[in-house]
Amino acid sequence: MRPIKNIHGDKAPHWVGDGFYVKTLINHLDDNPHFNYSHTDPFLLFDYGKPTTFHPNPNYKTQPHGVGQHPHKGFETVTIAYEGEISHADSVGGQGIIQKGDVQWTTAGRGIMHEEFHSEAFGQRGGVFSMVQLWVNLPSAHKLTDPNYQSIKRADLPIVELIDSSNPDHQTTIGKAAIIAGVWQEITGAANTFTPINLWDIELHTAGATTLKVPNTHNTLLLVQEGELLVNGTSVSAGNLIQFDAPTQHRTDGQAQQTLATDNIELHYPATENGEQAPVKLLLLSGEPIGEPVAGYGPFVMNTQEELRQTFRDYQTGNFVK
């Protein structure tokens, strides 16, 4: 089994704009002595938006809840809407609605101006809102790639059934995994990535146990988005992000991702006394480290301080997205 290194979850939640109530569970700019970006590379930042109830917004037309125009450069953002809907638009003409269960994989690359709000329909009706946003670094060869969107509908995600490994004779299905990116059991996810990354959206609905297999060259994280379970024998509840030990191997021979040796992550979903099981929702992230220097500040992530200074000059002089 891949040992657990840290469990991130003690950060106080905060508002991003007035539409996203999140806990920042990891941040490459964090000066916490227990955090080292090299152990989460290529994952820069992870915001967990716990379920939050919003009342109907009668002023949606003039004052939608969310975040107004802001820049990004040098990385990608991945947004998953668990409850509610997100409306987005940017400076290169991209726009749309991220609905419940959908994924938006945004490549900022050489730079975009972006805005995110609750959708008009959700703003008018209100309700429970829950999401996560992940920042994924880009290697230096692709830092200045053209901006791009991958808008992935829930219905387009390949699904893998999870079998109860504690009772193999019965082949009981205890849950499922939607493969957003990467490869699981020779099934390839919907998203295209610049470096080898797995992103699996997992739900357990029946008591039992199952094993996740991740490449032993990958940094690996696991979010408990809802519920509580045992991960490698450790009890972990909603709102916590598990960081596993650093990879046991480093890929140097150009092997394909699916041929690598794997480490195990054991999930055990105990039965309740009354026999009623509330679903446990998880998000697994694993990625091969890029291993390059990172110079970051706010929404800009470059490789050197000079590149970062030039980005600020471009932004301040109006040359940022030209």
XYZ file of C-alpha atoms in Angstrom:
322
model
C 0.000 0.000 0.000
C 1.087 3.590 -0.601
C 1.471 5.052 2.924
C -0.386 8.215 3.946
C 1.958 11.177 4.466
C -0.445 13.976 5.492
C -4.151 14.688 5.758
C -4.979 18.281 4.776
C -8.260 19.576 6.137
C -7.655 21.893 9.043
C -7.726 25.104 6.980
C -10.567 27.529 7.725
C -12.990 28.029 4.818
C -13.050 31.399 3.053
C -15.003 33.119 0.314
C -13.713 33.432 -3.242
C -15.762 36.365 -4.467
C -19.241 35.978 -3.013
C -20.163 32.734 -4.754
C -17.617 30.114 -3.721
C -17.123 29.092 -0.079
C -13.992 26.939 -0.111
C -11.210 25.392 1.899
C -7.841 25.667 0.146
C -6.438 22.252 1.029
C -3.110 22.618 -0.809
C -1.408 25.652 -2.324
C 2.014 25.708 -3.983
C 2.598 29.133 -2.395
C 1.926 27.817 1.123
C 4.791 28.330 3.588
C 3.501 25.533 5.840
C 6.554 23.425 6.842
C 4.454 20.256 6.391
C 3.772 21.065 2.735
C 6.249 20.559 -0.089
C 5.095 21.208 -3.658
C 7.472 18.572 -5.013
C 5.265 15.980 -3.279
C 2.097 17.200 -5.035
C 3.629 18.221 -8.408
C 1.928 18.717 -10.928
C -0.987 19.737 -8.670
C -0.545 23.353 -7.571
C -3.706 24.194 -5.654
C -6.880 22.450 -4.533
C -10.034 24.295 -3.425
C -12.798 22.221 -1.846
C -16.187 23.916 -1.907
C -18.250 22.119 0.707
C -22.046 21.973 0.213
C -23.384 25.478 0.924
C -26.988 26.637 0.660
C -27.724 29.832 -1.255
C -31.059 31.614 -1.142
C -32.613 32.739 -4.438
C -30.847 35.882 -5.650
C -33.445 38.491 -6.748
C -30.627 40.744 -8.014
C -29.002 38.118 -10.242
C -29.183 40.266 -13.393
C -27.068 43.028 -11.842
C -25.293 41.281 -8.956
C -24.700 37.590 -9.666
C -22.799 35.615 -7.037
C -19.294 34.677 -8.139
C -15.961 36.154 -9.220
C -15.538 38.892 -11.827
C -12.872 39.051 -14.485
C -9.436 37.854 -13.346
C -6.291 36.572 -15.104
C -4.665 33.132 -15.352
C -1.396 32.147 -17.027
C 0.928 29.156 -17.166
C -1.332 26.385 -15.839
C -4.731 24.695 -16.121
C -7.831 24.838 -13.938
C -10.154 21.865 -13.501
C -13.618 22.607 -12.109
C -16.139 19.944 -11.091
C -19.694 20.976 -10.199
C -21.139 18.552 -7.646
C -24.255 20.608 -6.888
C -25.484 23.810 -8.540
C -24.325 25.362 -11.797
C -21.462 27.677 -12.819
C -21.544 30.168 -15.682
C -18.163 31.127 -17.148
C -16.775 33.396 -19.865
C -13.314 34.520 -20.954
C -11.326 36.928 -23.097
C -10.864 34.504 -26.009
C -14.564 33.855 -26.546
C -15.068 30.767 -24.415
C -18.282 30.610 -22.419
C -20.823 28.127 -21.124
C -22.581 26.519 -18.166
C -20.978 23.855 -15.981
C -23.947 21.804 -14.780
C -24.177 19.284 -11.966
C -21.671 16.474 -12.557
C -19.908 18.263 -15.414
C -16.196 19.019 -15.650
C -14.497 22.027 -17.187
C -10.805 21.609 -17.973
C -9.395 25.031 -18.848
C -5.921 25.517 -20.294
C -4.912 29.099 -19.518
C -1.546 28.679 -21.258
C -0.193 32.012 -22.489
C -2.951 33.859 -20.669
C -6.678 34.513 -20.400
C -9.020 36.807 -18.527
C -11.769 34.749 -16.951
C -14.947 35.144 -14.894
C -17.111 32.647 -13.010
C -20.583 33.136 -11.530
C -23.522 31.037 -10.433
C -25.611 30.316 -13.511
C -28.713 32.438 -14.028
C -31.020 29.439 -13.443
C -29.283 28.472 -10.194
C -29.059 32.082 -9.034
C -32.789 32.543 -9.457
C -33.850 29.313 -7.747
C -31.058 28.978 -5.144
C -30.216 25.691 -3.443
C -27.184 23.658 -2.453
C -23.931 24.559 -4.198
C -20.801 22.392 -4.057
C -17.739 22.230 -6.279
C -13.998 21.671 -6.396
C -11.339 23.474 -8.378
C -7.889 22.102 -9.049
C -4.877 23.914 -10.529
C -2.598 21.730 -12.681
C 0.850 22.951 -13.665
C 1.999 23.032 -17.292
C 5.527 21.986 -18.278
C 7.787 24.750 -19.599
C 7.367 23.516 -23.185
C 3.628 24.273 -22.966
C 3.515 27.301 -20.654
C 2.639 29.578 -23.578
C 0.266 27.234 -25.389
C -2.957 28.740 -26.744
C -5.864 28.878 -24.273
C -8.352 26.037 -24.639
C -11.466 24.552 -23.025
C -12.512 20.968 -22.584
C -16.157 21.025 -21.533
C -16.926 17.484 -20.409
C -20.495 16.420 -19.699
C -21.159 13.851 -17.003
C -22.809 11.577 -19.554
C -19.568 11.506 -21.579
C -17.389 10.184 -18.728
C -16.461 6.475 -18.948
C -17.699 4.559 -15.892
C -15.925 1.674 -14.120
C -17.820 -0.486 -11.627
C -16.104 -1.154 -8.289
C -16.315 -4.739 -7.033
C -16.255 -5.684 -3.345
C -12.798 -7.212 -2.845
C -13.746 -8.431 0.647
C -16.286 -10.822 -0.868
C -14.938 -11.756 -4.318
C -17.105 -14.849 -4.780
C -20.261 -12.783 -4.986
C -18.810 -10.082 -7.285
C -20.890 -7.455 -5.494
C -20.770 -3.970 -7.002
C -20.227 -1.440 -4.195
C -19.700 1.691 -6.236
C -18.472 3.248 -9.450
C -15.773 5.568 -10.764
C -16.135 8.154 -13.517
C -12.815 8.431 -15.348
C -12.247 12.133 -16.001
C -8.590 11.714 -17.013
C -6.010 8.961 -17.155
C -6.438 5.202 -17.396
C -8.191 2.691 -15.151
C -8.383 -0.992 -16.130
C -7.535 -0.071 -19.728
C -10.377 2.463 -19.866
C -9.196 5.925 -20.896
C -10.726 9.077 -19.431
C -12.443 11.854 -21.329
C -9.888 14.668 -20.815
C -6.668 15.257 -22.715
C -3.681 16.188 -20.539
C -0.206 17.563 -21.215
C 1.443 15.187 -18.720
C 0.318 11.794 -17.326
C -2.545 12.482 -14.891
C -5.335 10.385 -13.380
C -8.502 12.094 -12.158
C -11.184 9.650 -10.983
C -14.542 10.693 -9.490
C -15.569 7.852 -7.184
C -18.785 6.965 -5.353
C -19.268 4.089 -2.913
C -22.914 3.249 -2.221
C -22.684 -0.190 -0.558
C -20.587 -1.434 2.381
C -17.448 -3.297 1.347
C -13.847 -2.816 0.271
C -12.068 -2.019 -2.965
C -8.544 -1.270 -4.138
C -7.347 1.658 -6.244
C -4.157 1.052 -8.200
C -2.033 4.113 -9.031
C 1.287 4.272 -10.918
C 4.219 4.175 -8.516
C 5.783 7.121 -10.349
C 2.853 9.436 -9.528
C 2.266 11.887 -6.715
C -1.151 10.920 -5.351
C -3.956 12.718 -3.484
C -7.450 11.603 -2.471
C -10.286 13.963 -1.502
C -13.121 12.728 0.681
C -15.836 14.928 -0.766
C -18.754 13.443 1.180
C -19.092 10.820 3.907
C -16.512 8.884 5.929
C -14.499 5.698 5.308
C -11.222 3.913 6.036
C -8.332 4.646 3.656
C -5.403 2.269 4.182
C -6.896 1.622 7.603
C -7.158 5.311 8.590
C -10.567 6.885 9.162
C -11.043 9.992 7.010
C -14.149 12.211 6.837
C -15.565 14.757 4.381
C -13.512 17.856 3.636
C -10.121 16.163 4.026
C -7.496 15.686 1.327
C -5.126 12.747 1.813
C -1.579 13.206 0.568
C 0.257 9.920 0.091
C 3.988 9.361 0.365
C 6.180 10.441 -2.536
C 6.436 8.014 -5.471
C 8.573 4.931 -4.976
C 9.869 5.134 -8.543
C 10.753 7.886 -11.020
C 10.106 7.258 -14.679
C 13.184 7.732 -16.855
C 12.707 5.224 -19.680
C 9.671 6.637 -21.506
C 7.355 3.747 -20.620
C 3.664 4.202 -21.348
C 1.627 5.034 -18.249
C -0.457 1.880 -18.377
C 2.632 -0.401 -18.247
C 4.011 1.006 -14.995
C 4.069 -0.835 -11.706
C 1.329 0.295 -9.326
C 0.815 1.008 -5.641
C -2.413 0.126 -3.851
C -4.830 2.364 -1.972
C -7.281 0.316 0.079
C -10.784 1.711 0.620
C -13.041 0.164 3.265
C -16.598 1.392 3.615
C -17.935 -0.079 6.867
C -21.529 -1.224 7.236
C -23.749 0.881 9.490
C -25.679 -0.556 12.428
C -29.032 0.145 10.801
C -27.916 -1.107 7.403
C -28.514 2.233 5.659
C -25.512 3.489 3.688
C -25.187 7.179 2.746
C -22.965 7.436 -0.346
C -19.275 8.248 0.084
C -17.870 10.481 -2.662
C -14.154 10.658 -3.413
C -11.878 12.289 -5.961
C -8.546 10.658 -6.729
C -5.732 12.701 -8.255
C -2.441 11.204 -9.354
C 0.143 12.739 -11.629
C 3.680 12.228 -12.807
C 5.835 15.063 -11.373
C 6.987 17.621 -13.935
C 10.087 18.321 -11.823
C 10.696 21.876 -13.044
C 11.242 25.099 -11.057
C 8.060 27.011 -10.213
C 7.833 30.799 -9.919
C 4.306 31.712 -8.912
C 2.338 34.635 -7.596
C -1.446 34.725 -7.405
C -2.939 33.551 -10.712
C 0.412 33.390 -12.569
C 2.631 30.267 -12.572
C 5.892 30.452 -14.515
C 9.323 28.787 -14.280
C 11.549 31.758 -13.431
C 11.249 35.047 -11.552
C 12.059 36.965 -14.741
C 9.199 35.240 -16.579
C 6.942 36.135 -13.664
C 8.053 39.806 -13.732
C 7.452 39.948 -17.495
C 3.950 38.511 -16.988
C 3.174 41.285 -14.488
C 4.533 43.924 -16.884
C 2.356 42.548 -19.685
C -0.684 42.531 -17.425
C -0.106 46.083 -16.198
C 0.517 47.485 -19.687
C -2.464 45.836 -21.378
C -0.415 43.301 -23.359
C -1.420 40.269 -21.320
C -3.789 38.483 -23.699
C -2.570 39.869 -27.022
